[in-house]
mmCIF file of C-alpha atoms and ligand atoms in Angstrom:
data_model
loop_
_atom_site.group_PDB
_atom_site.id
_atom_site.type_symbol
_atom_site.label_atom_id
_atom_site.label_comp_id
_atom_site.label_asym_id
_atom_site.label_seq_id
_atom_site.Cartn_x
_atom_site.Cartn_y
_atom_site.Cartn_z
ATOM 1 C CA MET A 1328 -0.003 -0.055 -0.023
ATOM 2 C CA LYS A 1329 1.310 3.474 -0.963
ATOM 3 C CA ASN A 1330 2.119 5.752 2.006
ATOM 4 C CA GLU A 1331 -0.714 8.213 1.831
ATOM 5 C CA THR A 1332 -0.685 11.536 3.711
ATOM 6 C CA ILE A 1333 -4.295 12.758 4.034
ATOM 7 C CA LEU A 1334 -5.956 15.929 5.074
ATOM 8 C CA VAL A 1335 -9.662 15.994 6.206
ATOM 9 C CA THR A 1336 -11.492 19.322 6.063
ATOM 10 C CA GLY A 1337 -14.521 19.733 8.274
ATOM 11 C CA ALA A 1338 -13.068 16.866 10.314
ATOM 12 C CA ASN A 1339 -15.065 17.730 13.450
ATOM 13 C CA GLY A 1340 -18.501 17.494 11.749
ATOM 14 C CA GLN A 1341 -20.920 14.633 11.665
ATOM 15 C CA ILE A 1342 -19.190 12.544 9.092
ATOM 16 C CA GLY A 1343 -15.694 13.987 9.584
ATOM 17 C CA THR A 1344 -15.529 12.740 13.128
ATOM 18 C CA VAL A 1345 -16.154 9.124 12.040
ATOM 19 C CA LEU A 1346 -14.332 9.183 8.703
ATOM 20 C CA THR A 1347 -11.128 10.605 10.252
ATOM 21 C CA GLN A 1348 -11.076 7.757 12.737
ATOM 22 C CA ALA A 1349 -11.628 5.168 9.971
ATOM 23 C CA LEU A 1350 -8.876 6.690 7.762
ATOM 24 C CA ARG A 1351 -6.531 6.659 10.796
ATOM 25 C CA GLU A 1352 -7.319 2.964 11.383
ATOM 26 C CA HIS A 1353 -6.555 2.251 7.686
ATOM 27 C CA TYR A 1354 -3.533 4.529 6.979
ATOM 28 C CA GLY A 1355 -2.005 5.225 10.427
ATOM 29 C CA GLU A 1356 -2.809 7.797 13.043
ATOM 30 C CA SER A 1357 -0.108 10.384 12.145
ATOM 31 C CA ARG A 1358 -0.851 10.142 8.402
ATOM 32 C CA VAL A 1359 -4.270 11.668 8.725
ATOM 33 C CA ILE A 1360 -4.415 15.418 9.531
ATOM 34 C CA ALA A 1361 -7.743 16.518 10.829
ATOM 35 C CA THR A 1362 -8.661 20.200 10.201
ATOM 36 C CA ASP A 1363 -11.679 22.299 10.963
ATOM 37 C CA ILE A 1364 -12.504 25.823 12.117
ATOM 38 C CA ARG A 1365 -13.975 24.142 15.309
ATOM 39 C CA ALA A 1366 -11.772 22.641 17.991
ATOM 40 C CA PRO A 1367 -11.948 18.874 18.394
ATOM 41 C CA GLN A 1368 -13.876 17.475 21.414
ATOM 42 C CA HIS A 1369 -10.784 15.490 22.536
ATOM 43 C CA ASP A 1370 -7.088 16.254 22.375
ATOM 44 C CA ASP A 1371 -5.757 15.405 18.993
ATOM 45 C CA PRO A 1372 -2.066 15.943 18.282
ATOM 46 C CA ASN A 1373 -2.808 15.531 14.462
ATOM 47 C CA PHE A 1374 -5.389 18.330 14.471
ATOM 48 C CA GLN A 1375 -4.821 21.716 12.929
ATOM 49 C CA THR A 1376 -7.238 24.643 12.698
ATOM 50 C CA LEU A 1377 -7.876 25.441 9.030
ATOM 51 C CA ASP A 1378 -10.457 27.620 7.391
ATOM 52 C CA VAL A 1379 -11.062 26.258 3.892
ATOM 53 C CA LEU A 1380 -11.546 29.796 2.687
ATOM 54 C CA ASP A 1381 -7.788 30.419 3.399
ATOM 55 C CA GLN A 1382 -6.194 29.110 0.202
ATOM 56 C CA LYS A 1383 -2.684 29.976 1.211
ATOM 57 C CA ALA A 1384 -2.967 27.994 4.455
ATOM 58 C CA LEU A 1385 -4.227 24.991 2.487
ATOM 59 C CA MET A 1386 -1.483 25.245 -0.082
ATOM 60 C CA ASP A 1387 1.173 25.583 2.766
ATOM 61 C CA ILE A 1388 -0.030 22.456 4.538
ATOM 62 C CA ALA A 1389 -0.098 20.486 1.236
ATOM 63 C CA LYS A 1390 3.496 21.479 0.550
ATOM 64 C CA LYS A 1391 4.916 21.221 4.093
ATOM 65 C CA ARG A 1392 3.209 17.838 4.908
ATOM 66 C CA GLY A 1393 3.487 16.293 1.402
ATOM 67 C CA LEU A 1394 -0.202 15.572 1.074
ATOM 68 C CA THR A 1395 -1.442 12.899 -1.317
ATOM 69 C CA GLN A 1396 -5.224 13.092 -0.608
ATOM 70 C CA ILE A 1397 -7.874 15.582 0.673
ATOM 71 C CA TYR A 1398 -11.287 14.493 1.968
ATOM 72 C CA HIS A 1399 -13.127 17.734 1.756
ATOM 73 C CA LEU A 1400 -16.081 17.645 4.192
ATOM 74 C CA ALA A 1401 -16.302 21.310 5.289
ATOM 75 C CA ALA A 1402 -19.631 22.722 4.069
ATOM 76 C CA ILE A 1403 -22.822 24.456 5.147
ATOM 77 C CA LEU A 1404 -25.738 22.040 4.910
ATOM 78 C CA SER A 1405 -29.287 22.492 3.630
ATOM 79 C CA ALA A 1406 -31.215 23.987 6.625
ATOM 80 C CA LYS A 1407 -28.432 26.291 7.860
ATOM 81 C CA GLY A 1408 -27.729 27.324 4.248
ATOM 82 C CA GLU A 1409 -31.267 28.506 3.872
ATOM 83 C CA GLN A 1410 -30.876 30.809 6.820
ATOM 84 C CA ASN A 1411 -27.748 32.482 5.348
ATOM 85 C CA PRO A 1412 -27.547 31.630 1.566
ATOM 86 C CA LYS A 1413 -24.656 33.930 0.666
ATOM 87 C CA TRP A 1414 -22.512 32.575 3.391
ATOM 88 C CA ALA A 1415 -23.357 28.989 2.427
ATOM 89 C CA TRP A 1416 -22.489 29.687 -1.233
ATOM 90 C CA GLU A 1417 -19.190 31.321 -0.233
ATOM 91 C CA VAL A 1418 -18.082 28.380 2.104
ATOM 92 C CA ASN A 1419 -19.341 25.674 -0.244
ATOM 93 C CA MET A 1420 -17.926 27.131 -3.504
ATOM 94 C CA SER A 1421 -14.781 29.019 -2.478
ATOM 95 C CA GLY A 1422 -13.902 26.179 -0.110
ATOM 96 C CA LEU A 1423 -14.152 23.739 -3.023
ATOM 97 C CA PHE A 1424 -12.166 25.938 -5.337
ATOM 98 C CA ASN A 1425 -9.427 26.177 -2.894
ATOM 99 C CA VAL A 1426 -9.322 22.423 -2.489
ATOM 100 C CA LEU A 1427 -9.381 21.813 -6.243
ATOM 101 C CA GLU A 1428 -6.621 24.345 -6.873
ATOM 102 C CA THR A 1429 -4.488 22.839 -4.141
ATOM 103 C CA ALA A 1430 -5.101 19.389 -5.659
ATOM 104 C CA ARG A 1431 -4.182 20.680 -9.051
ATOM 105 C CA GLU A 1432 -0.942 22.254 -7.887
ATOM 106 C CA HIS A 1433 0.182 19.338 -5.727
ATOM 107 C CA LYS A 1434 -1.330 16.510 -7.748
ATOM 108 C CA LEU A 1435 -3.690 15.218 -4.948
ATOM 109 C CA ARG A 1436 -6.613 12.775 -5.108
ATOM 110 C CA VAL A 1437 -9.728 14.474 -3.696
ATOM 111 C CA PHE A 1438 -12.992 13.206 -2.157
ATOM 112 C CA SER A 1439 -15.704 15.837 -2.270
ATOM 113 C CA PRO A 1440 -19.127 14.579 -1.353
ATOM 114 C CA SER A 1441 -22.353 15.794 -2.989
ATOM 115 C CA SER A 1442 -25.876 15.120 -1.771
ATOM 116 C CA ILE A 1443 -29.448 14.062 -2.740
ATOM 117 C CA ALA A 1444 -30.032 17.854 -2.392
ATOM 118 C CA VAL A 1445 -28.867 18.200 -6.074
ATOM 119 C CA TYR A 1446 -32.350 16.950 -6.950
ATOM 120 C CA GLY A 1447 -35.652 18.859 -6.948
ATOM 121 C CA GLY A 1448 -38.226 20.333 -9.290
ATOM 122 C CA GLN A 1449 -38.984 17.867 -12.091
ATOM 123 C CA THR A 1450 -36.664 15.138 -10.800
ATOM 124 C CA PRO A 1451 -38.507 11.689 -10.628
ATOM 125 C CA LYS A 1452 -38.856 11.074 -6.928
ATOM 126 C CA VAL A 1453 -38.950 7.293 -6.853
ATOM 127 C CA ASN A 1454 -35.728 5.454 -7.699
ATOM 128 C CA THR A 1455 -34.228 8.628 -8.932
ATOM 129 C CA PRO A 1456 -31.816 7.653 -11.759
ATOM 130 C CA GLN A 1457 -28.143 8.582 -11.896
ATOM 131 C CA HIS A 1458 -28.621 11.010 -14.726
ATOM 132 C CA ALA A 1459 -31.943 12.587 -13.678
ATOM 133 C CA VAL A 1460 -32.580 16.285 -14.110
ATOM 134 C CA LEU A 1461 -30.861 18.466 -11.445
ATOM 135 C CA GLN A 1462 -33.206 21.257 -10.298
ATOM 136 C CA PRO A 1463 -32.117 21.988 -6.685
ATOM 137 C CA GLU A 1464 -34.376 24.254 -4.580
ATOM 138 C CA THR A 1465 -31.844 25.183 -1.850
ATOM 139 C CA VAL A 1466 -28.641 27.094 -1.973
ATOM 140 C CA TYR A 1467 -26.971 24.104 -0.536
ATOM 141 C CA GLY A 1468 -28.313 21.970 -3.570
ATOM 142 C CA ILE A 1469 -27.272 24.652 -5.986
ATOM 143 C CA SER A 1470 -23.702 24.663 -4.590
ATOM 144 C CA LYS A 1471 -23.572 20.874 -4.794
ATOM 145 C CA VAL A 1472 -24.625 20.893 -8.464
ATOM 146 C CA ALA A 1473 -22.111 23.573 -9.305
ATOM 147 C CA GLY A 1474 -19.497 21.714 -7.200
ATOM 148 C CA GLU A 1475 -20.100 18.385 -9.000
ATOM 149 C CA HIS A 1476 -19.619 20.067 -12.415
ATOM 150 C CA TRP A 1477 -16.488 21.950 -11.280
ATOM 151 C CA SER A 1478 -14.984 18.633 -10.106
ATOM 152 C CA LYS A 1479 -15.636 17.034 -13.465
ATOM 153 C CA TYR A 1480 -14.129 20.059 -15.105
ATOM 154 C CA TYR A 1481 -10.995 19.835 -13.022
ATOM 155 C CA PHE A 1482 -10.768 16.114 -13.812
ATOM 156 C CA GLN A 1483 -11.174 16.625 -17.605
ATOM 157 C CA LYS A 1484 -9.104 19.801 -17.997
ATOM 158 C CA TYR A 1485 -6.425 19.281 -15.345
ATOM 159 C CA GLY A 1486 -6.488 15.543 -14.639
ATOM 160 C CA VAL A 1487 -7.317 16.066 -11.014
ATOM 161 C CA ASP A 1488 -8.608 12.785 -9.597
ATOM 162 C CA VAL A 1489 -11.781 14.033 -7.874
ATOM 163 C CA ARG A 1490 -14.197 11.377 -6.673
ATOM 164 C CA SER A 1491 -17.671 11.835 -5.276
ATOM 165 C CA VAL A 1492 -20.849 10.269 -3.962
ATOM 166 C CA ARG A 1493 -24.300 11.888 -3.484
ATOM 167 C CA TYR A 1494 -24.797 10.961 0.220
ATOM 168 C CA PRO A 1495 -28.375 10.451 1.361
ATOM 169 C CA GLY A 1496 -29.170 11.576 4.957
ATOM 170 C CA ILE A 1497 -26.475 10.015 7.199
ATOM 171 C CA VAL A 1498 -27.487 8.463 10.525
ATOM 172 C CA GLY A 1499 -24.798 7.699 13.162
ATOM 173 C CA TYR A 1500 -24.437 7.511 16.941
ATOM 174 C CA GLN A 1501 -20.815 8.801 17.133
ATOM 175 C CA SER A 1502 -21.542 12.489 16.302
ATOM 176 C CA LEU A 1503 -24.380 14.950 15.944
ATOM 177 C CA PRO A 1504 -25.551 16.350 12.627
ATOM 178 C CA GLY A 1505 -24.685 19.960 11.669
ATOM 179 C CA GLY A 1506 -27.824 21.680 10.275
ATOM 180 C CA GLY A 1507 -29.431 19.518 7.615
ATOM 181 C CA THR A 1508 -33.010 18.432 6.762
ATOM 182 C CA THR A 1509 -32.393 14.721 7.519
ATOM 183 C CA ASP A 1510 -31.031 15.540 11.045
ATOM 184 C CA TYR A 1511 -34.285 14.409 12.581
ATOM 185 C CA ALA A 1512 -33.337 10.754 11.876
ATOM 186 C CA VAL A 1513 -30.370 11.065 14.296
ATOM 187 C CA ASP A 1514 -32.134 13.255 16.944
ATOM 188 C CA ILE A 1515 -35.030 10.833 17.195
ATOM 189 C CA TYR A 1516 -32.794 8.023 18.579
ATOM 190 C CA HIS A 1517 -31.378 10.367 21.251
ATOM 191 C CA TYR A 1518 -34.871 11.205 22.410
ATOM 192 C CA ALA A 1519 -35.904 7.548 22.390
ATOM 193 C CA VAL A 1520 -32.980 6.550 24.640
ATOM 194 C CA LYS A 1521 -33.583 9.450 26.989
ATOM 195 C CA GLU A 1522 -37.227 8.353 27.098
ATOM 196 C CA GLU A 1523 -38.466 11.722 25.921
ATOM 197 C CA ALA A 1524 -41.170 12.434 23.267
ATOM 198 C CA TYR A 1525 -39.551 13.634 20.049
ATOM 199 C CA PRO A 1526 -40.766 16.911 18.445
ATOM 200 C CA CYS A 1527 -40.306 16.027 14.790
ATOM 201 C CA PHE A 1528 -39.832 18.867 12.307
ATOM 202 C CA LEU A 1529 -41.000 16.763 9.356
ATOM 203 C CA ALA A 1530 -44.510 15.381 8.747
ATOM 204 C CA PRO A 1531 -45.102 11.690 9.451
ATOM 205 C CA ASP A 1532 -45.241 10.497 5.758
ATOM 206 C CA THR A 1533 -42.161 12.334 4.417
ATOM 207 C CA ARG A 1534 -40.091 9.619 2.729
ATOM 208 C CA LEU A 1535 -36.339 10.362 2.306
ATOM 209 C CA PRO A 1536 -33.246 8.379 1.283
ATOM 210 C CA MET A 1537 -31.060 7.546 4.252
ATOM 211 C CA MET A 1538 -27.937 5.575 5.176
ATOM 212 C CA TYR A 1539 -26.273 4.229 8.311
ATOM 213 C CA MET A 1540 -22.930 5.777 9.000
ATOM 214 C CA ASP A 1541 -20.940 2.510 8.707
ATOM 215 C CA ASP A 1542 -22.201 2.176 5.131
ATOM 216 C CA ALA A 1543 -21.420 5.848 4.342
ATOM 217 C CA ILE A 1544 -17.828 5.411 5.625
ATOM 218 C CA ARG A 1545 -17.369 2.172 3.767
ATOM 219 C CA ALA A 1546 -18.648 3.653 0.478
ATOM 220 C CA THR A 1547 -16.214 6.587 0.955
ATOM 221 C CA LEU A 1548 -13.212 4.350 1.444
ATOM 222 C CA GLU A 1549 -14.269 2.074 -1.351
ATOM 223 C CA ILE A 1550 -14.684 4.799 -3.993
ATOM 224 C CA MET A 1551 -11.340 6.335 -2.976
ATOM 225 C CA GLN A 1552 -9.516 3.038 -3.163
ATOM 226 C CA ALA A 1553 -11.022 1.871 -6.442
ATOM 227 C CA PRO A 1554 -8.709 1.856 -9.547
ATOM 228 C CA ALA A 1555 -9.196 5.136 -11.443
ATOM 229 C CA GLU A 1556 -10.531 3.461 -14.557
ATOM 230 C CA GLN A 1557 -13.573 2.150 -12.506
ATOM 231 C CA ILE A 1558 -14.649 5.701 -11.671
ATOM 232 C CA LYS A 1559 -16.722 6.458 -14.717
ATOM 233 C CA VAL A 1560 -18.983 9.129 -13.255
ATOM 234 C CA ARG A 1561 -16.910 12.262 -12.628
ATOM 235 C CA THR A 1562 -19.754 14.453 -11.296
ATOM 236 C CA SER A 1563 -20.952 12.320 -8.371
ATOM 237 C CA TYR A 1564 -22.484 8.793 -7.875
ATOM 238 C CA ASN A 1565 -26.004 8.242 -6.599
ATOM 239 C CA LEU A 1566 -25.722 6.179 -3.479
ATOM 240 C CA ALA A 1567 -28.559 4.397 -1.681
ATOM 241 C CA GLY A 1568 -28.926 2.721 1.698
ATOM 242 C CA MET A 1569 -32.564 2.749 2.677
ATOM 243 C CA SER A 1570 -35.660 4.974 2.583
ATOM 244 C CA PHE A 1571 -38.107 5.673 5.395
ATOM 245 C CA THR A 1572 -40.600 8.139 6.801
ATOM 246 C CA PRO A 1573 -40.796 9.586 10.422
ATOM 247 C CA ALA A 1574 -43.697 7.333 11.024
ATOM 248 C CA GLU A 1575 -41.669 4.202 9.845
ATOM 249 C CA ILE A 1576 -38.583 5.013 11.959
ATOM 250 C CA THR A 1577 -40.923 5.570 14.928
ATOM 251 C CA ALA A 1578 -42.493 2.117 14.319
ATOM 252 C CA ALA A 1579 -38.971 0.569 14.122
ATOM 253 C CA ILE A 1580 -37.985 2.273 17.417
ATOM 254 C CA ARG A 1581 -41.187 1.137 19.109
ATOM 255 C CA LYS A 1582 -40.352 -2.543 18.366
ATOM 256 C CA GLN A 1583 -37.630 -2.073 20.932
ATOM 257 C CA ARG A 1584 -38.988 0.921 22.960
ATOM 258 C CA PRO A 1585 -42.786 0.392 22.908
ATOM 259 C CA GLY A 1586 -43.493 3.561 25.009
ATOM 260 C CA PHE A 1587 -41.681 5.927 22.651
ATOM 261 C CA ASP A 1588 -43.697 8.934 21.679
ATOM 262 C CA ILE A 1589 -43.446 11.485 18.798
ATOM 263 C CA ASP A 1590 -45.129 14.842 18.099
ATOM 264 C CA TYR A 1591 -45.199 16.287 14.582
ATOM 265 C CA GLU A 1592 -44.343 19.946 14.251
ATOM 266 C CA PRO A 1593 -43.233 20.507 10.635
ATOM 267 C CA ASP A 1594 -41.253 23.712 10.000
ATOM 268 C CA PHE A 1595 -39.451 25.247 7.022
ATOM 269 C CA ARG A 1596 -37.454 22.023 6.576
ATOM 270 C CA GLN A 1597 -40.671 20.214 5.396
ATOM 271 C CA GLN A 1598 -40.565 22.064 2.104
ATOM 272 C CA ILE A 1599 -36.856 21.210 1.568
ATOM 273 C CA ALA A 1600 -37.618 17.550 2.278
ATOM 274 C CA GLU A 1601 -40.507 17.599 -0.194
ATOM 275 C CA SER A 1602 -38.232 18.758 -2.993
ATOM 276 C CA TRP A 1603 -35.921 15.759 -2.569
ATOM 277 C CA PRO A 1604 -36.182 12.189 -3.875
ATOM 278 C CA GLU A 1605 -37.890 9.452 -1.864
ATOM 279 C CA SER A 1606 -35.540 6.720 -3.051
ATOM 280 C CA ILE A 1607 -32.418 6.566 -5.189
ATOM 281 C CA ASP A 1608 -31.179 4.283 -7.969
ATOM 282 C CA ASP A 1609 -27.536 3.633 -7.253
ATOM 283 C CA SER A 1610 -26.906 1.002 -9.955
ATOM 284 C CA ALA A 1611 -24.059 3.030 -11.525
ATOM 285 C CA ALA A 1612 -22.110 2.811 -8.269
ATOM 286 C CA ARG A 1613 -22.956 -0.873 -7.840
ATOM 287 C CA THR A 1614 -21.770 -1.625 -11.385
ATOM 288 C CA ASP A 1615 -18.714 0.629 -11.564
ATOM 289 C CA TRP A 1616 -17.025 0.008 -8.171
ATOM 290 C CA GLY A 1617 -19.032 -2.631 -6.529
ATOM 291 C CA TRP A 1618 -21.107 -0.649 -4.004
ATOM 292 C CA LYS A 1619 -23.535 -2.590 -1.843
ATOM 293 C CA PRO A 1620 -25.170 -1.321 1.367
ATOM 294 C CA ALA A 1621 -25.270 -3.586 4.419
ATOM 295 C CA PHE A 1622 -27.863 -1.873 6.728
ATOM 296 C CA ASP A 1623 -31.658 -1.590 6.569
ATOM 297 C CA LEU A 1624 -33.872 0.395 8.942
ATOM 298 C CA ASP A 1625 -34.227 -2.437 11.608
ATOM 299 C CA ALA A 1626 -30.489 -3.222 11.656
ATOM 300 C CA MET A 1627 -29.638 0.428 11.996
ATOM 301 C CA THR A 1628 -32.196 0.998 14.664
ATOM 302 C CA GLU A 1629 -30.776 -1.896 16.725
ATOM 303 C CA GLN A 1630 -27.254 -0.353 16.486
ATOM 304 C CA MET A 1631 -28.294 3.248 17.143
ATOM 305 C CA LEU A 1632 -30.312 2.304 20.302
ATOM 306 C CA SER A 1633 -27.716 0.025 21.767
ATOM 307 C CA HIS A 1634 -24.737 2.418 21.177
ATOM 308 C CA LEU A 1635 -26.624 5.437 22.457
ATOM 309 C CA GLU A 1636 -27.847 3.458 25.492
ATOM 310 C CA THR A 1637 -24.182 2.762 26.349
ATOM 311 C CA TYR A 1638 -23.266 6.371 25.732
ATOM 312 C CA TYR A 1639 -25.927 7.858 28.068
ATOM 313 C CA GLN A 1640 -25.261 5.105 30.638
ATOM 314 C CA GLU A 1641 -21.543 6.158 30.690
ATOM 315 C CA GLN A 1642 -22.528 9.848 31.056
ATOM 316 C CA VAL A 1643 -24.598 8.923 34.203
ATOM 317 C CA ASN A 1644 -21.624 6.974 35.614
ATOM 318 C CA VAL A 1645 -19.068 9.803 35.117
HETATM 319 P P1 LIG B 1201 -21.330 18.977 9.357
HETATM 320 O O1 LIG B 1201 -22.082 20.268 9.254
HETATM 321 O O2 LIG B 1201 -21.632 18.057 10.450
HETATM 322 O O3 LIG B 1201 -19.740 19.315 9.401
HETATM 323 C C1 LIG B 1201 -19.125 20.277 8.645
HETATM 324 C C2 LIG B 1201 -17.921 20.771 9.297
HETATM 325 O O4 LIG B 1201 -17.343 21.777 8.490
HETATM 326 C C3 LIG B 1201 -18.148 21.401 10.669
HETATM 327 O O5 LIG B 1201 -17.392 20.744 11.641
HETATM 328 C C4 LIG B 1201 -17.791 22.865 10.488
HETATM 329 O O6 LIG B 1201 -17.195 23.387 11.683
HETATM 330 C C5 LIG B 1201 -16.765 22.823 9.420
HETATM 331 N N1 LIG B 1201 -16.683 24.010 8.618
HETATM 332 C C6 LIG B 1201 -17.669 24.942 8.282
HETATM 333 N N2 LIG B 1201 -17.153 26.025 7.673
HETATM 334 C C7 LIG B 1201 -15.806 25.806 7.538
HETATM 335 C C8 LIG B 1201 -14.685 26.521 7.043
HETATM 336 N N3 LIG B 1201 -14.879 27.695 6.495
HETATM 337 N N4 LIG B 1201 -13.439 25.925 7.115
HETATM 338 C C9 LIG B 1201 -13.285 24.712 7.639
HETATM 339 N N5 LIG B 1201 -14.307 23.993 8.246
HETATM 340 C C10 LIG B 1201 -15.542 24.544 8.169
HETATM 341 O O7 LIG B 1201 -21.448 18.311 7.947
HETATM 342 P P2 LIG B 1201 -21.420 16.695 7.649
HETATM 343 O O8 LIG B 1201 -22.769 16.181 7.866
HETATM 344 O O9 LIG B 1201 -20.291 16.105 8.323
HETATM 345 O O10 LIG B 1201 -21.131 16.722 6.060
HETATM 346 C C11 LIG B 1201 -19.848 16.551 5.504
HETATM 347 C C12 LIG B 1201 -20.005 16.613 3.987
HETATM 348 O O11 LIG B 1201 -20.927 15.597 3.546
HETATM 349 C C13 LIG B 1201 -20.629 17.864 3.419
HETATM 350 O O12 LIG B 1201 -20.012 18.131 2.201
HETATM 351 C C14 LIG B 1201 -22.035 17.568 3.258
HETATM 352 O O13 LIG B 1201 -22.648 18.435 2.246
HETATM 353 C C15 LIG B 1201 -21.965 16.160 2.807
HETATM 354 N N6 LIG B 1201 -23.265 15.496 3.031
HETATM 355 C C16 LIG B 1201 -23.609 15.179 4.274
HETATM 356 C C17 LIG B 1201 -24.779 14.423 4.608
HETATM 357 C C18 LIG B 1201 -25.291 14.080 5.942
HETATM 358 O O14 LIG B 1201 -26.421 13.555 6.160
HETATM 359 N N7 LIG B 1201 -24.518 14.357 7.004
HETATM 360 C C19 LIG B 1201 -25.614 14.118 3.446
HETATM 361 C C20 LIG B 1201 -25.195 14.532 2.145
HETATM 362 C C21 LIG B 1201 -24.001 15.118 1.996
HETATM 363 C C1 LIG B 1202 -29.013 17.813 4.676
HETATM 364 O O1 LIG B 1202 -30.070 17.374 5.166
HETATM 365 O O2 LIG B 1202 -28.762 18.948 4.369
HETATM 366 C C2 LIG B 1202 -27.934 16.670 4.441
HETATM 367 C C3 LIG B 1202 -27.974 16.174 3.120
HETATM 368 C C4 LIG B 1202 -28.951 15.130 2.747
HETATM 369 O O3 LIG B 1202 -27.274 16.695 2.214
HETATM 370 N N1 LIG B 1202 -28.064 15.702 5.463
#
C-alpha cells in the first residue's frame, strides 16, 4: 500500500468525526491530519485549525506535509444554508475551489461529497436515476450541483482525480448532525434513549433516502480506493442505503421501545424535504465500483439504540 498523507477538512463535523477515525485505522494515526474551524472534542495531536476559505494556508499544509489526498467535508448544509444563503454559497464554493486548486498544484486525489440535495423540481422522486434532471431548490443543493460540475471540469481539463458520492441523509451515533434536513433521523434516537417524546420537524409521511454511518464510511473508502478506470462518473455517484418516513422510523424504534412517543411539528425543513427524492437508484455505483449497502432500517435502529444506550449510561456513571 502506498504511503498516503491525508488531510480532512470539516473533520469535526458529523461525518468527519467518524471518517477521520476510519482513515486513521486504515492509513495510520499520524498520516491523517484532521482540520476544521471548530476545535476537536478530545485532544488530537494531529489536528490543525484550518479555514477552507484560506487558500494559502491550505497550499502551505499541502506542501509542508507532502499531502497525497484531501477528503473535503467542510460545508454548510441545507437547513443552515437557507438561513444564510450567501455565506453557504461562499463556504461551499470558495472552499471547494481552494481544495481543487491545491489538488491541481500538488497532484492530490480528492474526495468531495455531494448530496441528494442536487435533486428537486421535475426530478423523478422514486428510484431517482443517476442522470436525472438536477433542479435543486436550496442554496446548498445549487452549490452541490455547481461543485459536481467543477469537479468534473478539473478532472477533464487538469487531470485532478476528484471522486464523489451523493450521500443520502447519514445516521450515526458517534456524532451529531450539523444543520441539515435529515437531522431528525439522528435526533429521534437520542430522544428515544432518553425516554422523551420527540418533536419531529417533518410530517409523518415524508419519505427520504437515508444511510447508516458504517455504510457511508465504507462507501467513501471504497470509492477512494477503487482503480481510477472504474470511476466512470466524474460528477458524483448516486448512493442508496434505505428509505423511510418519520412514521416508519418511529415504528422501528417502538419494536424495541414500545413507550416511545413522537409529536409532529413540521417547520421550514418540510418544504426542503418535499423537494428531494424518496428513493435513489444507485446501480451505476454498484456496477462501476461494486457498491452494496449492508444496513436496513431495523439493523440500523438496533445499532443506534444500543450504542446510544451505552453512551448515556456512561454519562450517568461519570
Ligand atoms: P457538518 O455540518 O456536520 O460538518 C461540517 C464541518 O465543516 C463542521 O465541523 C464545521 O465546523 C466545518 N466548517 C464549516 N465552515 C468551515 C470553514 N470555512 N473551514 C473549515 N471548516 C468549516 O457536515 P457533515 O454532515 O459532516 O457533512 C460533510 C459533507 O458531507 C458535506 O459536504 C455535506 O454536504 C456532505 N453530506 C452530508 C450528509 C449528511 O447527512 N451528513 C448528506 C449528504 C451530504
Ligand atoms: C442535509 O439534510 O442537508 C444533508 C444532506 C442530505 O445533504 N443531510
